[in-house]
Every structure is written in C-alpha cells, then in structure tokens.
Coordinates of C-alpha atoms in Angstrom, one line a residue:
M149 CA 88.4 33.8 60.1
I150 CA 87.5 34.1 63.7
Y151 CA 86.6 30.6 65.3
P152 CA 85.1 29.7 68.9
K153 CA 87.9 28.3 71.0
I154 CA 85.9 25.2 72.1
A155 CA 86.7 22.5 69.8
L156 CA 83.5 20.7 69.8
A157 CA 81.6 23.8 68.6
Q158 CA 84.3 24.2 65.7
S159 CA 83.5 20.6 64.7
I160 CA 79.6 21.2 64.5
I161 CA 80.4 24.3 62.4
E162 CA 82.6 22.8 60.0
I163 CA 80.8 19.7 59.5
L164 CA 77.6 21.9 58.6
S165 CA 79.4 23.9 56.1
A166 CA 81.0 20.8 54.4
K167 CA 77.5 19.4 54.0
G168 CA 76.1 22.6 52.4
I169 CA 73.8 24.0 55.2
V170 CA 73.2 27.5 54.6
N171 CA 70.6 28.9 56.8
I172 CA 70.9 29.1 60.4
I173 CA 68.3 30.7 62.7
I174 CA 70.0 31.8 66.1
S175 CA 68.1 32.6 69.3
P176 CA 70.4 34.7 71.5
G177 CA 71.8 33.2 74.7
S178 CA 75.0 32.6 76.6
R179 CA 75.3 28.7 76.6
N180 CA 75.2 28.7 72.7
A181 CA 77.7 31.5 72.4
P182 CA 80.5 29.3 71.0
L183 CA 78.1 28.2 68.2
T184 CA 76.8 31.9 67.6
I185 CA 80.3 33.1 67.4
G186 CA 81.2 30.6 64.7
F187 CA 78.3 30.6 62.7
A188 CA 78.1 34.3 62.5
Q189 CA 81.4 35.0 61.5
N190 CA 81.6 32.3 58.7
S191 CA 80.5 33.6 55.3
N192 CA 79.1 30.2 54.1
F193 CA 76.2 30.7 56.3
T194 CA 73.3 33.1 56.3
C195 CA 72.4 33.7 59.8
Y196 CA 69.2 35.1 61.3
S197 CA 68.4 36.4 64.8
I198 CA 65.0 35.3 66.3
A199 CA 64.6 36.0 69.8
D200 CA 61.5 33.9 70.5
E201 CA 62.6 30.2 70.0
R202 CA 59.1 29.0 69.0
C203 CA 58.7 31.4 66.5
A204 CA 62.4 30.7 65.4
A205 CA 61.5 27.1 64.8
F206 CA 58.7 28.0 62.5
F207 CA 60.5 30.7 60.9
A208 CA 63.1 28.0 59.8
L209 CA 60.4 25.5 59.1
G210 CA 58.8 28.0 56.5
I211 CA 62.6 28.5 54.9
A212 CA 63.2 24.6 54.8
Q213 CA 59.7 24.3 53.2
Q214 CA 60.5 26.5 50.3
T215 CA 64.2 25.7 49.8
K216 CA 63.7 21.8 50.3
Q217 CA 67.1 22.0 52.2
P218 CA 67.6 21.4 56.1
T219 CA 67.5 24.7 58.0
A220 CA 69.7 24.7 61.3
I221 CA 68.2 26.3 64.4
V222 CA 70.3 27.1 67.4
C223 CA 69.5 27.8 71.0
T224 CA 70.8 28.0 74.6
S225 CA 70.5 25.6 77.3
G226 CA 67.0 25.1 79.4
S227 CA 63.6 25.5 78.5
A228 CA 64.7 27.5 75.5
L229 CA 64.9 23.8 73.6
L230 CA 61.4 22.9 74.6
N231 CA 60.1 26.0 72.7
Y232 CA 61.4 24.4 69.5
Y233 CA 58.8 21.3 70.2
P234 CA 55.7 22.7 68.3
A235 CA 57.5 23.3 64.9
F236 CA 59.6 20.2 65.4
A237 CA 56.6 18.0 65.5
E238 CA 55.2 19.7 62.5
A239 CA 58.3 19.0 60.7
F240 CA 58.2 15.4 61.4
Y241 CA 54.5 15.0 60.2
S242 CA 54.9 17.6 57.3
Q243 CA 58.4 15.7 56.3
I244 CA 60.4 18.8 56.2
P245 CA 64.3 18.7 57.3
L246 CA 65.1 20.7 60.4
I247 CA 68.4 20.7 62.3
V248 CA 68.1 21.6 66.0
I249 CA 71.3 22.4 67.6
S250 CA 71.2 22.9 71.5
A251 CA 73.8 24.0 73.6
D252 CA 73.7 22.1 77.1
R253 CA 75.6 22.1 80.4
P254 CA 78.0 19.4 81.0
Q255 CA 76.5 16.1 82.1
S256 CA 78.0 16.6 85.6
K257 CA 75.7 19.8 85.9
I258 CA 72.5 18.1 85.1
D259 CA 70.2 17.7 88.1
I260 CA 72.4 19.1 90.8
G261 CA 70.3 22.4 91.1
D262 CA 72.4 24.3 88.5
G263 CA 70.7 27.2 86.7
Q264 CA 68.9 26.8 83.5
T265 CA 69.4 23.2 83.2
I266 CA 67.0 20.5 81.9
R267 CA 67.4 17.0 80.9
Q268 CA 68.1 17.8 77.0
E269 CA 69.1 14.6 75.7
N270 CA 66.6 12.9 73.6
V271 CA 64.0 15.4 74.5
F272 CA 62.3 15.1 70.9
S273 CA 62.9 11.4 70.9
N274 CA 59.1 10.9 70.0
H275 CA 59.3 12.9 66.8
S276 CA 63.1 12.9 66.0
V277 CA 64.3 10.9 62.9
F278 CA 67.6 11.0 64.8
N279 CA 69.1 12.1 68.2
A280 CA 73.1 13.0 68.5
N281 CA 73.8 13.4 72.0
L282 CA 77.5 14.7 71.8
T283 CA 80.1 14.5 74.6
E284 CA 82.0 17.4 75.7
D285 CA 85.1 17.0 73.8
A286 CA 85.9 16.9 70.1
S287 CA 86.0 13.3 69.0
E288 CA 85.7 11.2 65.7
E289 CA 82.3 9.6 67.5
N290 CA 81.0 13.1 67.9
D291 CA 81.9 13.9 64.3
L292 CA 80.2 10.7 63.0
K293 CA 77.2 11.5 65.1
I294 CA 76.7 14.9 63.6
N295 CA 77.3 13.8 59.8
L296 CA 74.6 11.2 60.6
A297 CA 72.1 13.6 62.1
I298 CA 72.5 15.9 58.8
E299 CA 72.3 13.2 56.5
T300 CA 69.2 11.5 58.2
A301 CA 67.3 14.9 58.0
I302 CA 68.0 14.8 54.4
Q303 CA 67.3 11.1 53.6
K304 CA 64.2 10.7 56.0
K305 CA 62.9 14.4 55.4
G306 CA 62.5 15.1 59.0
P307 CA 63.9 17.0 62.1
V308 CA 67.1 15.9 64.0
H309 CA 68.4 17.0 67.3
I310 CA 72.3 17.6 68.3
N311 CA 72.7 18.2 71.7
A312 CA 76.1 19.7 72.4
P313 CA 77.7 20.2 76.0
F314 CA 79.6 23.3 76.4
E315 CA 81.9 24.3 79.8
E316 CA 82.8 27.9 80.5
P317 CA 84.4 30.2 79.4
L318 CA 82.1 30.4 76.2
Y319 CA 83.3 33.6 74.5
E320 CA 86.9 32.7 74.0
T321 CA 87.8 33.0 70.2
T322 CA 90.8 31.9 68.0
E323 CA 92.1 32.5 64.4
E324 CA 93.1 28.6 64.2
L325 CA 91.3 25.8 63.9
S326 CA 92.0 23.0 66.2
V327 CA 90.0 20.2 64.5
Q328 CA 89.7 18.7 61.2
P329 CA 86.6 16.8 61.6
I330 CA 85.4 13.9 59.6
I331 CA 83.3 14.5 56.9
T332 CA 81.1 11.4 55.6
N333 CA 79.5 11.5 52.1
L334 CA 75.9 11.0 51.7
E335 CA 74.9 8.4 49.1
P336 CA 71.7 9.7 47.2
E337 CA 68.8 7.5 47.8
V338 CA 67.5 5.8 44.7
F339 CA 63.9 4.8 44.5
S340 CA 62.4 2.2 42.1
S341 CA 60.8 3.9 39.1
A342 CA 59.0 0.3 38.5
I343 CA 56.2 -1.0 40.1
E344 CA 57.2 -4.3 42.0
N345 CA 54.8 -7.5 41.0
S346 CA 52.9 -5.2 38.8
N347 CA 51.1 -7.9 37.2
E348 CA 48.6 -8.3 40.0
I349 CA 48.5 -4.5 40.4
V350 CA 47.7 -4.2 36.5
S351 CA 45.1 -6.8 37.1
I352 CA 43.2 -5.0 39.8
W353 CA 43.4 -1.6 38.1
N354 CA 42.3 -3.0 34.7
T355 CA 39.1 -4.5 36.2
A356 CA 38.1 -1.9 38.5
K357 CA 35.1 0.5 37.7
R358 CA 35.4 2.8 40.3
K359 CA 38.9 4.4 41.1
L360 CA 39.3 7.1 43.5
I361 CA 42.5 9.2 43.8
L362 CA 42.7 11.4 46.8
V363 CA 45.6 14.1 46.9
G364 CA 46.6 15.7 50.3
V365 CA 49.7 18.4 50.8
N366 CA 51.7 18.0 47.8
E367 CA 54.5 20.0 45.8
A368 CA 53.5 22.0 42.9
N369 CA 54.9 20.5 39.6
A370 CA 55.3 17.1 41.1
I371 CA 53.3 15.3 38.6
D372 CA 54.1 15.3 34.9
Q373 CA 51.2 17.0 32.6
E374 CA 51.1 13.8 30.6
V375 CA 50.0 12.0 33.7
I376 CA 47.4 14.4 34.7
E377 CA 45.8 14.4 31.3
N378 CA 45.8 10.5 31.3
L379 CA 44.1 10.5 34.8
A380 CA 41.6 13.3 33.7
S381 CA 40.8 11.1 30.7
D382 CA 39.8 7.8 32.3
P383 CA 36.2 7.6 32.7
S384 CA 36.7 5.2 35.7
I385 CA 38.8 7.6 37.6
V386 CA 37.7 10.7 39.9
V387 CA 40.7 12.7 41.3
L388 CA 39.8 14.6 44.4
T389 CA 42.4 17.4 45.2
E390 CA 42.8 19.6 48.3
T391 CA 43.8 23.2 48.4
T392 CA 47.1 22.2 49.5
S393 CA 47.6 19.7 46.8
N394 CA 48.7 22.1 44.2
L395 CA 47.4 19.7 41.6
H396 CA 45.1 21.1 39.0
H397 CA 43.0 20.0 36.1
A398 CA 39.4 21.1 34.9
S399 CA 38.4 17.7 35.3
F400 CA 39.6 17.3 39.0
I401 CA 37.4 17.7 42.0
N402 CA 38.8 20.5 44.0
S403 CA 36.3 21.4 46.6
I404 CA 35.6 17.9 48.1
D405 CA 33.4 19.0 50.9
T406 CA 31.0 20.9 48.2
L407 CA 30.5 17.6 46.5
I408 CA 30.0 15.2 49.2
T409 CA 28.2 17.1 52.2
P410 CA 24.8 16.4 50.7
F411 CA 25.5 12.8 50.0
D412 CA 23.0 10.3 51.7
D413 CA 23.9 6.6 52.1
F414 CA 22.7 5.6 48.5
D415 CA 24.9 8.5 47.1
F416 CA 27.8 7.2 49.2
K417 CA 27.6 3.7 48.2
K418 CA 27.5 4.9 44.4
F419 CA 30.6 7.1 45.1
N420 CA 32.2 4.3 46.9
P421 CA 35.6 3.3 45.2
E422 CA 36.9 -0.1 44.7
V423 CA 40.5 1.0 44.4
L424 CA 41.4 4.1 46.4
I425 CA 44.9 5.7 45.6
T426 CA 46.3 8.3 48.1
F427 CA 49.4 10.3 47.8
G428 CA 50.7 13.7 49.5
G429 CA 50.6 14.8 53.2
M430 CA 47.7 15.2 55.6
V431 CA 44.2 15.6 54.3
V432 CA 42.2 18.6 55.6
S433 CA 38.7 17.3 54.9
K434 CA 37.2 15.8 57.8
R435 CA 34.0 14.5 55.6
I436 CA 36.3 12.6 53.1
K437 CA 37.9 10.7 56.1
G438 CA 34.5 9.9 57.6
F439 CA 33.3 8.7 54.3
L440 CA 36.2 6.5 53.6
R441 CA 36.1 5.1 57.1
K442 CA 32.7 4.2 56.7
Y443 CA 32.6 2.9 53.1
K444 CA 36.0 1.1 53.0
P445 CA 37.4 0.6 49.4
E446 CA 38.4 -3.1 48.6
Q447 CA 41.8 -1.5 47.8
H448 CA 43.8 1.2 49.3
W449 CA 47.1 2.1 47.9
H450 CA 49.4 5.0 49.2
I451 CA 52.4 6.2 47.5
D452 CA 55.3 7.7 49.4
T453 CA 58.7 7.2 49.6
L454 CA 59.1 7.2 53.2
R455 CA 55.9 6.2 55.2
A456 CA 52.1 5.4 54.5
Y457 CA 49.3 6.2 57.3
D458 CA 46.5 3.9 57.4
T459 CA 44.2 6.8 57.7
F460 CA 41.0 5.0 56.5
G461 CA 41.5 1.6 58.1
A462 CA 41.8 0.0 54.8
L463 CA 45.6 0.3 53.6
T464 CA 46.5 -2.8 51.5
K465 CA 49.6 -1.6 49.9
H466 CA 52.4 1.0 50.4
F467 CA 54.6 1.9 47.2
E468 CA 57.8 3.3 48.2
M469 CA 58.0 5.4 45.1
Q470 CA 57.7 8.8 43.9
P471 CA 53.9 9.2 43.0
N472 CA 55.0 10.4 39.6
D473 CA 57.1 7.3 38.8
F474 CA 54.3 5.1 40.1
F475 CA 51.5 6.6 37.7
K476 CA 54.0 6.6 34.7
D477 CA 54.6 2.8 35.0
L478 CA 51.2 2.0 36.1
L479 CA 49.4 4.0 33.0
S480 CA 52.0 2.5 30.6
K481 CA 50.8 -1.0 31.3
T482 CA 46.8 -0.6 31.9
S483 CA 44.1 0.3 29.7
F484 CA 40.9 2.4 30.1
V485 CA 37.9 0.7 31.7
K486 CA 34.2 1.3 30.2
S487 CA 32.7 3.2 33.2
N488 CA 30.5 5.8 34.2
Y489 CA 32.0 6.6 37.4
F490 CA 33.6 10.1 36.4
K491 CA 30.5 11.0 34.3
N492 CA 28.1 10.4 37.2
V493 CA 30.3 12.1 39.9
D494 CA 31.1 15.0 37.7
A495 CA 27.4 15.8 36.7
V496 CA 26.6 16.3 40.5
Y497 CA 29.9 18.2 41.2
Q498 CA 28.8 20.7 38.4
T499 CA 25.6 21.1 39.6
R500 CA 27.0 21.7 43.4
L501 CA 29.3 24.5 41.5
E502 CA 26.3 26.2 39.9
R503 CA 24.5 26.5 43.3
R504 CA 27.7 27.7 45.0
R505 CA 27.8 30.3 42.3
E506 CA 24.2 31.4 43.0
Y507 CA 24.8 31.3 46.6
L508 CA 27.8 33.3 46.9
S509 CA 26.2 36.0 44.7
N510 CA 23.5 36.6 47.3
I511 CA 25.2 36.2 50.6
E512 CA 25.9 39.2 52.7
F513 CA 29.4 40.4 54.1
S514 CA 30.9 37.3 56.0
D515 CA 33.9 35.1 56.1
F516 CA 32.7 33.0 53.4
K517 CA 32.4 36.2 51.1
V518 CA 35.7 37.6 52.2
F519 CA 37.5 34.4 51.3
E520 CA 35.8 34.3 47.8
K521 CA 37.0 38.0 47.3
V522 CA 40.4 37.6 48.8
I523 CA 41.4 34.4 47.0
E524 CA 40.0 36.0 43.7
S525 CA 42.3 38.9 44.1
L526 CA 45.5 36.8 44.8
P527 CA 48.3 37.8 42.5
K528 CA 49.3 35.3 39.6
N529 CA 52.1 33.2 40.6
S530 CA 52.1 34.4 44.1
L531 CA 52.8 32.0 47.1
L532 CA 49.8 31.5 49.4
Q533 CA 50.3 30.6 53.1
I534 CA 47.1 29.7 55.1
S535 CA 46.7 29.4 58.9
N536 CA 44.8 26.4 60.4
S537 CA 41.1 26.2 61.8
S538 CA 38.5 28.1 59.9
A539 CA 40.8 29.7 57.5
I540 CA 42.1 26.6 55.6
R541 CA 38.4 25.0 55.8
Y542 CA 37.1 28.2 53.9
A543 CA 39.8 28.2 51.5
Q544 CA 38.9 24.4 50.6
L545 CA 35.6 26.0 49.1
I546 CA 36.9 28.3 46.7
D547 CA 38.7 27.7 43.3
I548 CA 42.3 28.9 43.4
D549 CA 44.3 30.0 40.5
S550 CA 46.5 27.1 39.2
S551 CA 49.5 29.6 39.0
I552 CA 49.4 29.9 43.0
E553 CA 51.4 27.7 45.2
V554 CA 49.2 26.8 48.5
F555 CA 50.9 25.9 51.8
C556 CA 49.9 25.3 55.2
N557 CA 51.0 23.6 58.5
R558 CA 48.9 20.6 58.2
G559 CA 51.5 18.1 59.9
T560 CA 50.0 18.8 63.1
S561 CA 47.2 21.2 62.1
G562 CA 48.1 23.9 64.8
I563 CA 47.6 27.6 64.9
D564 CA 50.6 28.2 66.8
G565 CA 53.3 29.0 64.2
S566 CA 51.3 29.9 61.1
T567 CA 52.6 33.5 60.9
S568 CA 56.2 32.5 61.6
T569 CA 56.3 29.8 59.2
A570 CA 54.7 32.3 56.7
I571 CA 57.4 34.5 57.1
G572 CA 60.1 32.1 56.8
A573 CA 58.6 31.0 53.6
A574 CA 58.5 34.5 52.4
V575 CA 62.4 34.7 53.2
G576 CA 63.0 31.2 51.7
N577 CA 61.2 32.0 48.5
K578 CA 61.6 35.2 46.2
K579 CA 57.8 35.0 45.0
Q580 CA 55.3 37.4 46.3
T581 CA 53.8 35.7 49.7
V582 CA 50.4 36.2 50.9
F583 CA 49.4 34.8 54.3
V584 CA 45.5 34.6 54.9
T585 CA 44.8 34.0 58.6
G586 CA 42.4 34.1 61.4
D587 CA 42.4 36.3 64.4
I588 CA 43.3 33.7 66.8
S589 CA 46.0 32.1 65.1
F590 CA 47.3 35.7 64.5
L591 CA 47.3 36.8 68.0
Y592 CA 48.5 33.6 69.3
D593 CA 51.7 33.8 67.1
S594 CA 52.1 37.7 67.3
N595 CA 55.9 37.5 68.1
A596 CA 56.4 36.4 64.7
L597 CA 56.4 40.0 63.4
W598 CA 59.3 40.6 66.0
N599 CA 61.5 39.8 63.1
S600 CA 64.1 42.0 61.1
Y601 CA 64.0 40.0 57.8
I602 CA 60.6 40.3 56.8
P603 CA 60.2 41.1 53.0
K604 CA 58.6 44.4 52.2
N605 CA 56.3 42.5 49.9
F606 CA 54.9 40.2 52.3
K607 CA 51.2 40.8 52.8
I608 CA 48.8 39.4 55.6
I609 CA 45.1 39.1 55.3
L610 CA 43.4 38.9 59.0
I611 CA 40.0 37.8 59.0
N612 CA 39.1 39.1 62.7
N613 CA 35.5 37.6 63.6
G614 CA 36.1 38.2 67.1
G615 CA 36.9 34.7 68.2
G616 CA 37.7 31.3 67.2
G617 CA 35.1 31.1 64.6
I618 CA 36.1 27.1 64.0
F619 CA 34.1 26.4 67.3
R620 CA 31.0 27.8 65.9
I621 CA 31.2 25.7 62.9
L622 CA 31.9 22.4 64.5
P623 CA 29.1 20.3 66.1
G624 CA 28.2 21.1 69.9
H625 CA 28.2 24.7 69.6
E626 CA 25.9 26.4 72.0
E627 CA 25.7 30.1 72.6
K628 CA 26.6 30.2 76.6
P629 CA 29.2 32.0 78.3
V630 CA 31.3 29.2 79.0
F631 CA 31.6 28.9 75.1
N632 CA 32.2 32.1 74.4
T633 CA 35.2 32.2 77.2
Y634 CA 36.7 28.8 77.0
F635 CA 36.1 27.6 73.2
E636 CA 35.5 30.8 71.0
T637 CA 37.9 33.0 73.2
S638 CA 35.7 36.2 72.5
H639 CA 37.9 39.3 72.3
N640 CA 37.7 43.0 70.9
L641 CA 41.4 43.1 69.9
T642 CA 43.0 44.1 66.4
A643 CA 46.2 44.2 64.8
E644 CA 46.3 47.9 64.3
H645 CA 48.8 48.7 67.2
L646 CA 51.0 45.6 66.5
A647 CA 51.1 46.8 62.9
K648 CA 52.5 50.2 64.0
M649 CA 55.0 48.6 66.7
Y650 CA 56.6 46.4 64.1
N651 CA 56.4 48.8 61.1
F652 CA 53.7 47.3 58.9
N653 CA 51.5 49.5 56.9
Y654 CA 47.7 49.0 58.1
Y655 CA 44.5 48.9 56.4
A656 CA 41.0 47.9 57.8
A657 CA 37.9 46.8 56.0
K658 CA 34.4 45.9 57.4
D659 CA 32.1 45.7 54.4
N660 CA 32.5 44.7 50.6
E661 CA 33.1 48.2 49.5
S662 CA 36.1 48.9 51.9
L663 CA 37.3 45.4 51.5
E664 CA 37.6 46.1 47.7
S665 CA 39.5 49.3 48.3
G666 CA 41.5 47.7 51.1
I667 CA 42.9 44.8 48.8
K668 CA 44.1 47.5 46.3
S669 CA 46.0 49.4 49.1
L670 CA 47.2 46.1 50.4
Y671 CA 49.0 45.1 47.0
G672 CA 49.7 48.6 46.0
S673 CA 51.9 48.8 49.2
D674 CA 55.7 48.4 48.4
D675 CA 57.4 50.6 51.1
A676 CA 56.8 48.2 53.9
P677 CA 55.0 44.6 54.7
A678 CA 51.3 45.2 55.0
I679 CA 48.3 43.9 57.1
L680 CA 44.7 44.0 55.7
E681 CA 42.5 43.1 58.9
V682 CA 38.9 42.3 57.8
F683 CA 36.3 42.6 60.4
T684 CA 33.4 40.2 60.1
P685 CA 30.2 39.4 61.8
T686 CA 30.8 36.9 64.7
L687 CA 27.1 35.7 65.1
E688 CA 26.2 35.4 61.5
N689 CA 29.4 33.7 60.0
D690 CA 28.7 30.2 61.0
Q691 CA 24.9 30.4 60.0
I692 CA 26.2 31.5 56.5
L693 CA 28.2 28.6 56.1
K694 CA 26.0 26.2 57.5
Q695 CA 23.2 27.6 55.2
Y696 CA 25.6 27.1 52.2
F697 CA 26.1 23.4 52.7
K698 CA 22.2 23.2 52.9
S699 CA 21.8 25.1 49.7
L700 CA 23.5 22.4 47.9
Y701 CA 21.0 19.6 48.5

C-alpha cells in the first residue's frame, strides 16, 4: 500500500480507518496532498472529489444524514476551510456528525505574510463540539486528540475540527508505515429507559386534560407503533406533526398552520395546553411558535438525549432520554383522562381539511397547486429532500404519503446548501431521491451539480417563480423597485443550460397539462439524473396562498 511520507498524515488516516470512518470527501489542494494520497490509496475508504468546499461540506452532510455515521471532509489551507462553515453550523444544530480535517501551514508560517494562510485553529469554536489542534509531528498527544475528536462527533452527534499542520515536501510517498498510532475504544453511551422521579410526572400527566405533543425534525420509525396508537387514542392528547417529523397517524394533525391560522384569542385559549411535550429538531411553523410563546403551557417537557432549547420561554423539564423510551415508560404508568380536548380540536381540523380540498380544487396554476400535484406524484418509499424558504412552507400544507421519508436543512434553515445536501443524501441512501426546491435556492447552490457521483435516478423538481417568493408571503411586502431588487431578487434565469452543462435530462412545465406530462417524463427518465422546471406566476402566487388562509375562516 502507498502511504504519505509525513507521519502525522499517516496517524490521521490510520486512526480514521480503525474507527470505521468510511466516507471521505476531498477538495483538491496542495497542502492537503499527504491526506489525499493516503485516503485515496486506502481501500478502507470511499473517497469523493468535490472541488467547491461549500458544496463538499453539504454533500458530506447529506451522506452523514442518511448513513447516521460520521463523514470526513478534507481541504487545503487558507480560505478553503471557511467555506465549510455553513454546513458545519447546520451539522451542529441538526445534530449530524461531521469530521473536518484541514491541512495547515506550520505555526511559524502563520501571520508572517506567507501565502494561503489564515488563523485556522479553533476557527469553528462557536459551533464545534470538539477542536483538535495538532502539532506538526506525530505524537501520542496528537493521537489522543484525533481519537477524541471522532468519538465526540459520534457521541454528541455534531461537527468536529481536526487542524493538521504539514511542512513541505508534501507529495512524497512510502510503502511502509512509520507510525503505530494509539487507538482508543469508545464506550457506547447508555441512556436511561426509565423516567427519573416519575411519580411527579405521572401525577401531572394523569390530571392534565389538555396535553399537546409537538414533533419537529425526526427520524422515521423512531417511535413504536404501540406508542403511536396509545397517543392517538387518548382523548386528552393532540399530536402536531411537521412534514419533517416523519411521524404519521390518521389522528395526528400534520398541517399545523391550516389548523391554527384562523384562530382568535378565544380559540387559542381553548387550544392552550396544560402540558406541552416536544421532541425532534427545529420546528418550521412560525405560527405555532408564536402561539406557544404567547399562551405558555404550565409545563413544557423536551425529550432529547443531548440538548433542550427553550423555544417558547416555558421549558420546565429536559428528559435526557430517547423519546420512544420516555413514552413507553410514561404510558405504562398513566391512564387516559376524561377530556374533550382532542375531540374539539379534531372537529375544527376536519372542517379545515374540507375547506382545503375545496380551495385546491378551484385554484389556478400557481406554487400552491404545483406543490399539491408534485407531492401527490412522489413515488412510494422514496426519499424527499426539500429546500428552505417557501418550499418547505408549502410542503407543510400538503399531506405526504407515510412511506416517504422527508428531510430539510432546518438546523440553520439556510438555502445555501440544499441541493448539495440532497445529492449527498442520494449517494448515502439507495432509495429513489427527489429534491423539491425553489429557484433562488437552486441557483445559489448550482455548483452542487458539479459532481461526478449523482445517481441516475436523482430527480430535481424546481419551482421557478422568478425570485424569492418567500418575501412576498412575509409581512411588509410592497411592490417597489427596492423590494424586487434587494429582497425578492427578481430574475429571468432558467435551469435549462445548467442541465445541459451537467448532463441532466431537462423538462419544463408552465401549466397543469404540461406539469402532468413533465412529471411522467421526469420519473420515466432512467438514463441520467433529471430536472423538471415548473414556471409559476410571480405576481399571483402569494395572493393565492394568502387567500387560502382566509378561506379557512
């Protein structure tokens, strides 16, 4: 086997191999040559070359999201490292393990005017769960730092940074290992499956007649069916699920904004829970956050093995447990309470759903109509990736088949790497992957298509409304030049030439008829990845959406 001659690079590579890290995303450079040589020539690794570091990091994020295993990204020195930051922050807030390995100049070369040097040590400190600042020579101290970085990424489900200084010559190789690095053993973390001091919790639960469960970003199949049925059967429980919760039951409310947008103070007070339980990641709905901040529950319990955000200013208890274990223990000790909470809320919701069906059946071609048709057409058992801004908000309003897993970068809610993440997810998961995105998000991350690993069955559905449609939906929109230029970012661009440049099949739609035929062509295309670009009316979209919410009253 061929190894880099630099001992520190050998140590890093051998430790990652021993720890079972498989996927390595490398961005070309010179300072990271020792790492590139070692990773690429070792059959224990699957290596990918992605030139744009920002895209590389989000691509790695998508792979890690699907494999649930740390993915490593490797770059050269200087500003290359800074391009990882958006994905690094997303990994931190979405609890996804990433291992950033940055090549650096030796300390003696920093801040003396040498080329391609910045202060790389601790550059991610605000969002890193561990920083390993290595010294130039291989050593026991360096070995322990590398081990700890990898173990921390796994245990804390977050991004870590390993900074490795290398001195020239960088390209020399050898057939002999010069190091035998220390490999530490990670003890699996065991979380309690029983609620501490459960008597008090059981007492509160058994007396509360209004219990609300709100589920944010969540893995599919994380909650047992028995638990789901129990929650759905309790008359004192209402379960609100988001598109990204991947939690389904006919009794759960899966379009939160459809339910609560028409509420007035009287309705909110009746809906106000005594006990709020949250689990999963970030919540999309601004309306539910606004409601719970104004009408605070008496108790807010969050269930997560790692952290609990006080999103509503009402957090009273953090249970450091797996949500499924929490509910299994709680429900085995509690009983149903006589209540009309679910009955009253469900009656309102069913009325709203009927009005939604009526409204959608009568509206003209628009973003809302397109999302209805696109989501209805998704293949069963597929993986749906959604970009941020208006795309994820429209998706929240449409029922999605329970066999489809849904993902979105909701950690920081940025548009910057949605396409790259979706492509990484398609590589990390053998399922059919469909990516639904808006035009600004797609154009922003168009370098994501500069990627040699995109599966042929990867599909992009691009809703092009000529700008940032989200800004027309948000309060404060006025039809003025400053809005069009600096907020909406009006444009006349299409994806057609990008598709041609990157060897994607391309289809376009501009009305219901061409949308229907475009969807058929998209899913019938097997020889290359494909894009269906749907052009919707810029000036009508927001009015149709706003009128929808008015129609619910």
